[in-house]
Coordinates of C-alpha atoms in Angstrom, one line a residue:
Chain A
M781 CA -95.2 -13.8 57.3
N782 CA -92.9 -16.7 57.9
I783 CA -94.4 -19.5 55.9
P784 CA -92.0 -21.9 54.5
L785 CA -91.7 -21.2 50.7
G786 CA -92.7 -25.0 49.8
L787 CA -95.8 -24.5 51.5
R788 CA -96.3 -20.6 49.8
A789 CA -95.7 -22.4 46.3
G790 CA -97.7 -25.2 46.9
L791 CA -100.8 -22.9 48.0
L792 CA -99.9 -20.9 45.1
S793 CA -100.4 -24.3 42.9
I794 CA -103.5 -24.9 44.3
L795 CA -105.2 -21.5 43.7
V796 CA -104.0 -21.8 40.0
L797 CA -105.8 -25.1 39.6
A798 CA -109.0 -23.7 41.5
L799 CA -108.8 -21.1 39.1
F800 CA -108.1 -22.9 35.9
L801 CA -111.1 -25.2 37.2
G802 CA -113.5 -22.6 37.8
A803 CA -112.7 -21.1 34.5
W804 CA -113.6 -24.0 32.4
H805 CA -116.5 -24.8 34.5
L806 CA -117.9 -21.4 33.8
A807 CA -116.8 -21.5 30.4
T808 CA -118.9 -25.0 29.8
R809 CA -121.9 -24.6 32.1
G810 CA -125.3 -24.1 30.7
T811 CA -126.6 -20.8 29.8
G812 CA -130.4 -21.5 31.0
V813 CA -133.3 -22.5 28.8
T814 CA -132.5 -21.2 25.7
Q815 CA -135.4 -22.8 23.6
Q816 CA -139.0 -24.0 24.4
M817 CA -139.7 -27.2 23.0
S818 CA -141.9 -30.0 24.0
P819 CA -139.9 -32.5 26.7
E820 CA -139.7 -35.2 23.9
Y821 CA -138.2 -33.1 21.7
A822 CA -136.0 -32.0 23.9
K823 CA -134.4 -35.0 24.9
L824 CA -133.5 -35.8 21.2
M825 CA -131.9 -32.2 21.1
G826 CA -129.7 -33.0 23.9
L827 CA -128.4 -29.9 26.5
T828 CA -126.0 -28.0 23.8
A829 CA -129.4 -27.2 22.1
T830 CA -131.6 -26.7 24.9
Q831 CA -129.8 -25.6 28.2
G832 CA -127.2 -23.6 26.2
K833 CA -124.7 -26.1 27.4
S834 CA -121.2 -26.3 25.4
A835 CA -120.3 -29.1 23.7
M836 CA -116.8 -29.2 25.6
P837 CA -117.7 -31.2 29.0
G838 CA -117.1 -29.0 31.8
P839 CA -114.6 -30.2 34.7
V840 CA -118.0 -32.2 36.6
D841 CA -118.3 -33.8 33.4
V842 CA -114.8 -35.2 33.4
G843 CA -114.4 -35.7 37.0
I844 CA -117.4 -38.2 37.0
K845 CA -116.2 -40.2 34.2
L846 CA -112.6 -40.6 35.3
W847 CA -114.0 -41.6 38.5
E848 CA -115.8 -44.1 37.0
H849 CA -112.3 -45.2 34.9
L850 CA -111.0 -45.5 38.3
K851 CA -113.2 -47.9 39.7
R852 CA -112.7 -50.2 36.7
P853 CA -109.1 -49.9 35.1
F854 CA -108.9 -53.2 33.8
Y855 CA -112.1 -54.4 32.5
D856 CA -111.9 -55.9 28.9
N857 CA -115.3 -56.0 26.7
G858 CA -113.2 -56.7 23.7
P859 CA -111.1 -54.5 21.2
N860 CA -112.3 -51.1 21.4
D861 CA -113.3 -51.3 25.2
K862 CA -110.8 -51.9 27.7
G863 CA -109.8 -50.0 31.0
L864 CA -107.8 -47.2 30.7
G865 CA -104.9 -49.4 33.2
I866 CA -104.6 -52.1 30.2
Q867 CA -104.4 -49.2 28.1
L868 CA -101.9 -47.5 29.8
G869 CA -99.8 -50.9 30.3
Y870 CA -100.1 -51.5 27.1
S871 CA -98.3 -48.5 26.0
I872 CA -96.1 -48.9 28.8
A873 CA -94.7 -52.1 28.0
R874 CA -94.0 -51.1 24.6
V875 CA -92.0 -47.8 25.6
G876 CA -90.2 -50.0 28.6
L877 CA -89.2 -52.6 25.7
G878 CA -87.7 -50.2 22.8
Y879 CA -86.2 -48.3 25.3
L880 CA -84.5 -51.1 27.4
L881 CA -83.1 -52.8 23.9
A882 CA -82.1 -48.7 23.2
V883 CA -80.1 -48.7 26.2
L884 CA -78.7 -52.2 25.5
V885 CA -77.6 -50.7 22.1
A886 CA -76.8 -47.3 23.0
V887 CA -74.7 -48.0 26.0
P888 CA -72.3 -50.2 24.8
L889 CA -71.8 -48.5 21.3
G890 CA -71.6 -44.8 23.3
F891 CA -68.5 -46.3 25.2
L892 CA -67.0 -47.5 22.2
I893 CA -67.5 -44.1 20.3
G894 CA -66.3 -41.9 23.6
M895 CA -63.3 -44.0 23.7
S896 CA -62.3 -44.3 20.3
P897 CA -61.5 -41.2 18.7
L898 CA -61.4 -43.0 15.3
M899 CA -65.1 -44.6 16.0
S900 CA -66.1 -41.3 17.1
R901 CA -64.7 -39.7 13.6
A902 CA -66.2 -42.5 11.8
L903 CA -69.6 -42.9 13.0
D904 CA -70.5 -39.3 13.5
P905 CA -72.3 -39.0 9.9
F906 CA -74.4 -41.6 10.4
I907 CA -75.7 -40.3 13.6
Q908 CA -75.7 -36.7 12.4
V909 CA -78.0 -37.9 9.6
L910 CA -79.8 -40.5 11.6
K911 CA -80.6 -38.2 14.5
P912 CA -82.9 -35.7 13.1
I913 CA -85.2 -38.0 11.4
S914 CA -88.7 -38.1 12.8
P915 CA -89.4 -41.8 14.6
L916 CA -92.3 -42.1 12.9
A917 CA -91.1 -41.7 9.4
W918 CA -89.5 -45.0 10.4
M919 CA -93.2 -46.6 10.8
P920 CA -93.9 -47.5 6.8
L921 CA -90.2 -49.2 6.6
A922 CA -90.7 -50.9 10.2
L923 CA -94.5 -52.3 9.1
Y924 CA -92.8 -53.7 5.7
T925 CA -89.7 -55.3 7.1
I926 CA -91.1 -56.6 10.3
K927 CA -94.5 -57.3 9.4
D928 CA -95.7 -56.8 12.9
S929 CA -97.5 -53.4 13.8
G930 CA -96.8 -54.2 17.7
L931 CA -93.4 -55.1 17.1
S932 CA -93.1 -52.0 14.5
A933 CA -94.2 -49.6 17.4
I934 CA -91.3 -51.3 19.7
F935 CA -89.2 -50.4 16.9
V936 CA -89.8 -46.8 16.7
I937 CA -89.3 -46.3 20.1
F938 CA -86.0 -48.1 20.0
I939 CA -85.1 -45.8 17.5
C940 CA -86.1 -42.4 18.7
S941 CA -84.5 -43.6 22.4
L942 CA -81.3 -44.4 20.9
W943 CA -79.9 -40.9 20.1
P944 CA -79.8 -38.9 23.0
M945 CA -78.7 -41.9 25.1
L946 CA -75.9 -42.6 22.5
I947 CA -74.5 -38.7 22.3
N948 CA -74.6 -38.6 25.7
T949 CA -73.1 -41.6 26.5
A950 CA -70.3 -41.0 23.9
F951 CA -69.7 -37.2 25.1
G952 CA -69.8 -38.7 28.8
V953 CA -67.1 -41.2 28.1
A954 CA -64.8 -38.7 26.3
A955 CA -65.4 -36.2 28.8
V956 CA -63.8 -38.0 31.8
R957 CA -60.7 -36.4 33.7
K958 CA -57.7 -36.9 31.9
E959 CA -56.5 -37.3 35.7
W960 CA -59.0 -40.0 36.9
L961 CA -57.7 -41.9 33.8
N962 CA -53.7 -41.1 34.7
V963 CA -54.7 -42.6 38.2
A964 CA -55.9 -45.9 36.8
R965 CA -53.1 -46.2 34.5
T966 CA -50.1 -45.1 37.3
L967 CA -52.1 -48.1 39.3
E968 CA -51.6 -50.3 36.1
V969 CA -55.3 -50.9 35.7
G970 CA -56.4 -53.0 33.0
A971 CA -59.0 -51.6 30.3
F972 CA -61.7 -53.6 31.7
R973 CA -61.5 -53.1 35.1
R974 CA -61.1 -49.3 34.3
A975 CA -64.4 -48.9 32.3
Y976 CA -66.2 -49.9 35.1
T977 CA -64.3 -48.6 38.1
V978 CA -63.6 -44.9 36.5
I979 CA -65.0 -44.3 33.2
L980 CA -68.4 -45.6 34.0
P981 CA -68.8 -43.9 37.7
A982 CA -67.5 -40.5 36.0
A983 CA -69.6 -40.6 33.1
A984 CA -72.9 -41.8 34.8
P985 CA -74.5 -38.7 35.6
T986 CA -74.3 -37.8 31.4
I987 CA -75.4 -41.1 30.7
L988 CA -78.2 -40.6 32.6
T989 CA -78.9 -37.2 32.1
G990 CA -79.1 -39.0 28.1
M991 CA -81.9 -41.8 29.6
R992 CA -83.7 -39.2 31.1
I993 CA -84.0 -37.0 27.7
S994 CA -85.2 -40.5 26.3
I995 CA -87.5 -41.9 27.9
G996 CA -89.2 -38.4 27.7
I997 CA -89.0 -38.6 23.7
A998 CA -89.8 -42.1 24.0
W999 CA -93.4 -41.4 25.9
L1000 CA -94.2 -38.4 23.4
V1001 CA -93.9 -40.9 20.9
I1002 CA -95.7 -43.7 21.5
V1003 CA -98.9 -41.7 21.7
A1004 CA -98.3 -41.1 18.1
A1005 CA -97.3 -44.3 17.2
E1006 CA -100.5 -46.2 18.7
M1007 CA -102.2 -43.8 16.6
L1008 CA -101.3 -44.9 13.6
V1009 CA -100.6 -48.9 14.2
G1010 CA -104.1 -49.3 16.5
G1011 CA -105.4 -52.0 18.5
T1012 CA -104.3 -51.3 21.8
G1013 CA -102.5 -48.5 23.9
I1014 CA -103.4 -45.2 25.1
G1015 CA -102.4 -43.5 22.0
Y1016 CA -104.9 -45.7 20.2
F1017 CA -107.6 -45.4 23.0
V1018 CA -107.5 -41.5 22.3
W1019 CA -107.7 -42.0 18.4
N1020 CA -110.6 -44.3 19.3
E1021 CA -112.5 -41.6 21.3
W1022 CA -112.1 -39.3 19.3
N1023 CA -113.7 -40.8 16.3
N1024 CA -116.6 -41.9 19.2
L1025 CA -116.7 -38.3 19.8
S1026 CA -116.1 -38.6 23.4
I1027 CA -114.4 -35.7 24.5
V1028 CA -115.0 -36.6 27.7
N1029 CA -112.3 -39.4 27.4
V1030 CA -110.1 -37.6 25.1
I1031 CA -109.5 -35.0 28.4
I1032 CA -109.1 -37.7 30.6
A1033 CA -106.5 -39.6 28.3
I1034 CA -104.5 -36.3 27.9
L1035 CA -104.3 -36.4 31.7
L1036 CA -103.2 -39.7 32.4
I1037 CA -100.4 -39.4 29.6
G1038 CA -99.1 -36.5 31.6
L1039 CA -99.1 -38.1 34.7
V1040 CA -97.1 -41.1 33.4
G1041 CA -95.0 -38.9 31.7
M1042 CA -94.2 -37.3 34.8
L1043 CA -93.8 -40.4 36.5
L1044 CA -91.1 -41.8 34.6
D1045 CA -89.0 -38.8 34.4
Q1046 CA -89.2 -38.5 37.9
V1047 CA -87.8 -42.2 38.3
L1048 CA -85.2 -41.3 35.8
A1049 CA -84.4 -38.1 37.7
R1050 CA -84.1 -40.2 41.1
L1051 CA -81.6 -42.4 39.4
T1052 CA -79.8 -39.4 38.0
R1053 CA -79.5 -37.8 41.7
M1054 CA -78.4 -41.5 42.8
V1055 CA -75.3 -41.5 40.5
T1056 CA -74.7 -37.9 40.6
F1057 CA -71.4 -37.0 43.1
P1058 CA -70.5 -33.7 44.6
E1059 CA -67.1 -32.3 43.4
Chain B
M749 CA -20.2 -40.2 43.9
M750 CA -22.5 -42.4 42.4
T751 CA -22.3 -45.8 43.6
E752 CA -25.7 -46.7 42.1
K753 CA -27.7 -45.3 39.8
F754 CA -31.3 -46.4 40.9
I755 CA -33.2 -43.9 38.3
S756 CA -31.0 -43.1 35.0
I757 CA -32.6 -40.6 32.9
E758 CA -30.3 -40.6 29.7
G759 CA -30.6 -38.3 27.1
I760 CA -34.2 -37.7 26.9
T761 CA -35.9 -35.1 24.4
K762 CA -39.0 -33.8 23.9
R763 CA -40.8 -32.4 20.8
F764 CA -44.1 -31.7 19.8
K765 CA -45.5 -30.9 16.7
T766 CA -47.1 -26.8 16.6
P767 CA -48.5 -25.2 13.1
G768 CA -45.0 -23.7 12.5
G769 CA -43.2 -26.9 12.8
T770 CA -41.5 -28.7 15.7
T771 CA -41.0 -27.2 19.0
T772 CA -38.2 -28.7 21.3
V773 CA -39.0 -28.6 25.0
F774 CA -36.4 -29.9 25.8
S775 CA -33.4 -32.0 24.4
D776 CA -30.7 -34.5 25.7
L777 CA -31.3 -34.3 29.3
W778 CA -29.1 -36.9 31.5
L779 CA -29.4 -37.2 35.0
S780 CA -29.0 -40.0 38.0
M781 CA -30.6 -40.2 41.1
Q782 CA -29.5 -42.9 43.9
R783 CA -31.8 -44.8 46.0
G784 CA -33.2 -43.0 48.9
D785 CA -32.3 -39.6 47.0
F786 CA -34.9 -36.7 48.0
T787 CA -34.4 -35.3 44.2
C788 CA -36.5 -31.5 43.8
I789 CA -36.4 -30.2 40.1
I790 CA -37.0 -26.3 40.1
G791 CA -37.4 -24.1 36.9
H792 CA -39.7 -21.4 35.4
S793 CA -43.4 -22.9 33.9
G794 CA -43.0 -24.3 30.3
C795 CA -39.4 -25.7 30.9
G796 CA -40.6 -29.4 30.7
K797 CA -40.4 -30.3 34.4
T798 CA -44.0 -31.7 34.6
T799 CA -43.0 -33.5 31.3
V800 CA -40.1 -35.1 32.7
L801 CA -42.1 -36.4 35.7
N802 CA -44.5 -37.5 33.4
I803 CA -41.5 -39.5 31.9
L804 CA -40.8 -40.9 34.9
A805 CA -44.3 -41.9 35.9
G806 CA -44.5 -43.6 32.3
L807 CA -47.7 -41.0 31.2
D808 CA -45.7 -39.6 28.7
T809 CA -43.0 -40.9 26.4
P810 CA -40.1 -39.3 25.2
S811 CA -39.3 -38.5 21.9
D812 CA -36.0 -39.7 22.2
G813 CA -33.7 -41.7 24.9
V814 CA -34.9 -43.7 28.0
V815 CA -35.3 -43.5 31.4
I816 CA -34.2 -46.6 33.1
V817 CA -35.2 -47.6 36.5
D818 CA -33.9 -50.1 38.9
N819 CA -31.9 -51.6 35.7
Q820 CA -35.3 -51.5 33.8
A821 CA -36.2 -49.2 30.9
I822 CA -39.4 -47.9 31.2
E823 CA -42.2 -48.9 29.4
G824 CA -45.2 -47.5 30.6
P825 CA -47.0 -46.5 33.9
S826 CA -46.2 -48.8 37.0
L827 CA -47.2 -49.5 40.8
D828 CA -43.1 -49.0 41.8
R829 CA -43.7 -45.8 41.0
A830 CA -46.7 -43.6 42.6
V831 CA -47.5 -40.3 41.5
I832 CA -49.0 -37.5 43.7
F833 CA -51.0 -35.1 41.4
Q834 CA -51.1 -31.5 42.0
S835 CA -54.4 -31.6 41.6
H836 CA -55.1 -34.6 44.1
A837 CA -57.4 -36.6 41.6
L838 CA -59.1 -38.4 44.0
L839 CA -62.2 -40.0 42.6
P840 CA -64.8 -38.0 43.9
W841 CA -67.6 -40.9 43.9
R842 CA -65.4 -42.6 46.5
T843 CA -64.8 -42.1 50.1
V844 CA -61.5 -41.6 51.8
L845 CA -61.3 -45.1 52.5
G846 CA -62.7 -45.9 48.8
N847 CA -60.0 -44.2 47.1
V848 CA -56.9 -45.4 49.1
A849 CA -58.6 -48.8 49.0
Y850 CA -58.8 -48.8 44.9
A851 CA -55.1 -48.5 45.1
V852 CA -54.1 -51.2 47.2
S853 CA -56.2 -53.6 45.5
S854 CA -55.1 -52.4 42.4
K855 CA -51.2 -53.1 43.7
W856 CA -52.6 -56.7 45.4
R857 CA -55.3 -58.0 43.0
N858 CA -55.6 -61.3 45.2
W859 CA -55.9 -59.7 48.6
D860 CA -59.6 -60.0 50.2
K861 CA -61.4 -56.9 51.4
A862 CA -60.2 -57.1 55.0
K863 CA -56.6 -57.4 54.2
V864 CA -57.0 -54.2 51.4
E865 CA -58.9 -52.0 54.0
A866 CA -56.1 -52.9 56.9
Q867 CA -53.9 -51.7 54.6
A868 CA -55.4 -48.7 53.4
K869 CA -56.2 -47.9 57.1
K870 CA -52.5 -47.9 58.0
F871 CA -51.8 -45.4 55.3
I872 CA -54.8 -43.1 56.5
D873 CA -53.7 -43.5 59.6
L874 CA -50.1 -42.4 58.8
V875 CA -51.5 -39.0 57.2
G876 CA -53.5 -38.4 60.1
L877 CA -56.7 -38.9 58.6
T878 CA -58.2 -41.3 60.8
G879 CA -61.6 -40.5 61.4
A880 CA -62.6 -39.0 58.2
E881 CA -62.1 -42.7 56.1
H882 CA -66.2 -42.6 55.4
K883 CA -66.2 -38.9 54.0
R884 CA -66.2 -38.2 50.3
P885 CA -63.2 -35.9 48.6
A886 CA -66.0 -33.2 48.3
E887 CA -66.4 -33.0 52.1
L888 CA -62.9 -32.5 52.6
S889 CA -60.8 -29.6 52.6
G890 CA -57.7 -29.2 50.3
G891 CA -55.0 -30.0 52.6
M892 CA -56.8 -33.3 53.7
K893 CA -57.6 -34.1 49.7
Q894 CA -53.8 -33.6 49.6
R895 CA -53.3 -36.5 52.3
V896 CA -55.8 -38.9 51.0
G897 CA -53.4 -38.4 47.5
I898 CA -50.3 -38.9 49.6
A899 CA -51.6 -42.1 51.6
R900 CA -53.2 -43.5 48.2
A901 CA -49.2 -42.9 46.7
L902 CA -47.7 -44.3 49.5
S903 CA -50.1 -47.3 50.3
I904 CA -48.9 -49.2 47.2
E905 CA -45.2 -49.1 49.0
P906 CA -43.6 -48.1 45.6
K907 CA -39.8 -47.7 44.9
I908 CA -40.3 -44.1 43.5
L909 CA -42.6 -41.3 44.5
L910 CA -43.5 -38.8 42.3
M911 CA -44.6 -35.5 42.8
D912 CA -45.7 -32.7 40.6
E913 CA -46.2 -29.5 42.8
P914 CA -48.0 -31.6 45.6
F915 CA -48.5 -28.3 48.1
S916 CA -49.0 -25.8 45.5
A917 CA -52.6 -25.5 45.9
L918 CA -52.4 -25.1 49.7
D919 CA -52.4 -22.3 52.0
A920 CA -49.0 -21.5 53.5
L921 CA -49.6 -23.1 56.8
T922 CA -51.3 -26.5 55.6
R923 CA -48.6 -26.5 53.1
G924 CA -45.9 -26.4 56.1
T925 CA -47.8 -29.2 57.9
L926 CA -47.9 -31.3 54.9
Q927 CA -44.0 -30.7 54.1
D928 CA -43.2 -31.4 57.7
E929 CA -45.3 -34.7 57.5
V930 CA -44.2 -36.0 54.1
R931 CA -40.3 -35.2 55.4
R932 CA -41.1 -37.7 58.3
I933 CA -42.3 -40.7 56.6
C934 CA -39.7 -40.3 53.6
L935 CA -37.1 -39.9 56.1
T936 CA -38.3 -43.0 58.1
T937 CA -39.1 -45.5 54.9
G938 CA -36.3 -44.1 53.0
Q939 CA -38.1 -43.6 50.5
T940 CA -36.9 -42.8 46.7
V941 CA -38.8 -38.8 45.7
F942 CA -38.7 -36.9 42.6
M943 CA -40.7 -33.6 43.2
I944 CA -41.6 -30.9 41.2
T945 CA -41.9 -27.6 43.0
H946 CA -41.6 -23.7 42.7
D947 CA -40.8 -23.0 46.0
V948 CA -37.2 -22.8 46.8
D949 CA -37.6 -22.7 50.5
E950 CA -39.5 -26.1 50.0
A951 CA -37.0 -27.7 48.2
I952 CA -34.3 -26.6 51.1
Y953 CA -36.2 -27.9 53.2
L954 CA -37.1 -31.2 51.8
A955 CA -34.4 -32.1 49.3
D956 CA -31.0 -33.5 49.2
R957 CA -30.2 -32.5 45.9
V958 CA -32.0 -29.5 43.7
V959 CA -31.9 -30.0 40.2
L960 CA -32.0 -26.4 38.4
M961 CA -33.6 -26.4 35.1
T962 CA -33.3 -23.5 32.5
N963 CA -36.0 -21.8 30.7
G964 CA -37.7 -23.7 27.6
P965 CA -37.7 -24.2 24.7
E966 CA -34.4 -26.4 24.6
A967 CA -34.6 -26.7 28.4
V968 CA -31.4 -27.9 29.8
M969 CA -30.6 -29.5 33.3
A970 CA -28.1 -26.9 34.5
E971 CA -26.7 -28.0 37.9
M972 CA -27.8 -30.3 40.4
V973 CA -27.4 -28.4 43.9
E974 CA -26.6 -30.4 46.8
N975 CA -27.9 -29.7 50.1
P976 CA -25.5 -28.8 52.4
L977 CA -27.9 -28.8 55.0
P978 CA -27.5 -31.2 57.7
K979 CA -30.5 -34.6 57.3
D980 CA -31.5 -33.7 60.8
R981 CA -32.9 -30.0 59.4
K982 CA -35.8 -28.8 61.5
R983 CA -38.4 -26.3 60.1
I984 CA -37.9 -24.2 62.7
D985 CA -34.6 -23.3 62.5
F986 CA -32.9 -24.3 59.1
H987 CA -33.5 -21.3 57.7
R988 CA -30.7 -19.6 60.1
H989 CA -28.2 -22.7 59.4
P990 CA -25.1 -21.0 58.2
L991 CA -25.2 -22.3 54.5
Y992 CA -29.0 -21.5 54.3
Y993 CA -28.9 -18.3 52.5
G994 CA -25.8 -19.4 50.1
T995 CA -28.0 -22.1 49.2
R996 CA -31.1 -20.0 48.7
N997 CA -29.2 -17.3 47.0
H998 CA -27.4 -19.6 44.4
I999 CA -30.8 -21.0 43.3
I1000 CA -32.8 -18.0 43.4
D1001 CA -30.0 -16.3 41.4
F1002 CA -30.4 -19.0 38.9
L1003 CA -33.9 -18.8 38.5
V1004 CA -34.1 -14.9 38.4
T1005 CA -30.7 -14.6 35.9
R1006 CA -28.7 -17.6 35.0
S1007 CA -31.8 -19.7 33.5
K1008 CA -32.3 -17.3 30.9
S1009 CA -28.6 -16.6 30.7
F1010 CA -27.4 -20.3 30.7
A1011 CA -27.6 -21.3 27.1
E1012 CA -24.7 -18.4 26.3
E1013 CA -23.0 -19.6 29.7
M1014 CA -22.5 -23.0 28.3
K1015 CA -21.1 -22.6 25.1
T1016 CA -18.3 -21.3 26.9
N1017 CA -17.9 -23.2 29.9
G1018 CA -17.4 -26.8 28.6
F1019 CA -20.8 -27.9 30.1
D1020 CA -21.5 -31.3 29.2
R1021 CA -25.1 -32.6 29.4
R1022 CA -24.3 -36.1 30.6
N1023 CA -22.1 -34.7 33.4
V1024 CA -24.5 -32.4 34.9
P1025 CA -22.3 -30.5 37.3
L1026 CA -22.8 -30.9 41.3
V1027 CA -22.7 -28.0 43.3
R1028 CA -22.4 -27.7 47.0
P1029 CA -22.9 -24.5 48.2
S1030 CA -20.6 -23.1 50.5
T1031 CA -19.6 -19.7 52.3
A1032 CA -16.3 -19.7 49.9
L1033 CA -18.8 -20.2 46.7
D1034 CA -20.8 -17.6 47.3
P1035 CA -19.9 -14.3 48.6
H1036 CA -23.6 -13.1 49.5
A1037 CA -23.7 -16.3 51.6
S1038 CA -23.8 -14.3 54.9
P1039 CA -27.3 -13.6 56.4
S1040 CA -25.8 -10.3 57.0
L1041 CA -24.4 -9.7 53.5
A1042 CA -27.5 -11.3 51.5
A1043 CA -29.5 -8.4 53.3
E1044 CA -27.6 -5.6 51.7

């Protein structure tokens, strides 16, 4: 037995998946004819009543539906019937915009807080109070002031992505080693150049870690936010399909939310590795 | 004797607040050094050696007094005074060349990239690191990292080199080689050096003069020991010089006993802080000087 660890782990993953799908399939399949009735009446009653099939869709149903969606990801048949690609696109765009705004605010502000003990102490109470507020609690206030549901969702993403980035940036900047700063001081490096050539590279791994936490939270929050604001997006899609009682589509949406979340996390993880330096 | 005061420490005091009041690390220190001097400072931990060096570097400020370098009072860090840190303090995200070039481009802001790299490479070569320019600090051994630190400090062609126990974190063999190289470089360039050390042999090998500091708090510079060994001393045999043991014993006696008792001694011997006595160890000065006697 000299199979590489990666291969063994991969095989085990496939086994777990197969077991899960198998159990799912067995749990939801029909148990056979349960009741004798005329074929016309049976059509009306559906498979759940006649074949003992579970109301929960099985993996095959989901697979078939998923294939349909993947074939036509970008169709648009009006407000309540859009391709999954379009819905995900809306969600990603909202997250991207809110997140980008948060980066633009959090990183410079975090630098300020990290470099100035005065600002750090003065702003700390505000951060401590604002940080634990559920981002969705801002929603009514956002809707009332911004008067646009789409922008309100972006604002909610902004506010929830802000704190991890702000706190990590401030911490990373404040924790830059004194000896590196002393190197810059003895070389008479100006404040601006010092920020760019010493503090930023030294704090970058911590800042990126904060950004990675933020993107995860933003992706969690967008689904809930879109359920509230409605209209478009993967969160709205989930809620709409629940109202349609299309559990198949709900399951597909859940799967895709997970995949996109993983992808976003991986992008940030890769960026973090790029700026991390060995010591 | 004092033809020119290149560095002049004038009455510096360092106090800091503690929960129980104020502690005076050292008070009213006076010392002057000439251009091209290699001065070592020896004393026990906590006597404020590093604070003195940081004040010279401009990284710390004295509570009282001034330090004048080349007729100008120190007001902050300067490119004229390069520091070699004990912990090498290389920027880990930059390569060897990047670290040295960062210093070079800080000194000569308008130089183009090629000129900066040429200057950096010249000093990387001087410390014997050619071939490792593109390695990052994490890939280097402790001795190599300290070489980069030395190259970085020398590359800006400073008037004064300040070293805070630069070799203390290295193994004995590497330390020896690096001492040789620092001595060679300093002798050829006539560099003025101020160095902190704990190692008496290192001080005798490298320094022209060794400043002895008493224990803190309230530390003082008790003596300046002039190195009686010839300037062309070699590592291989400097410890066989007739005056070597006299010098070594004098310094060790100070560290073992007089660094504690000097506070009493200075009350009676008319010690003048402004004129720290210059001592030149000789056989006459110290009866234990000869190697045979020292081994008793």
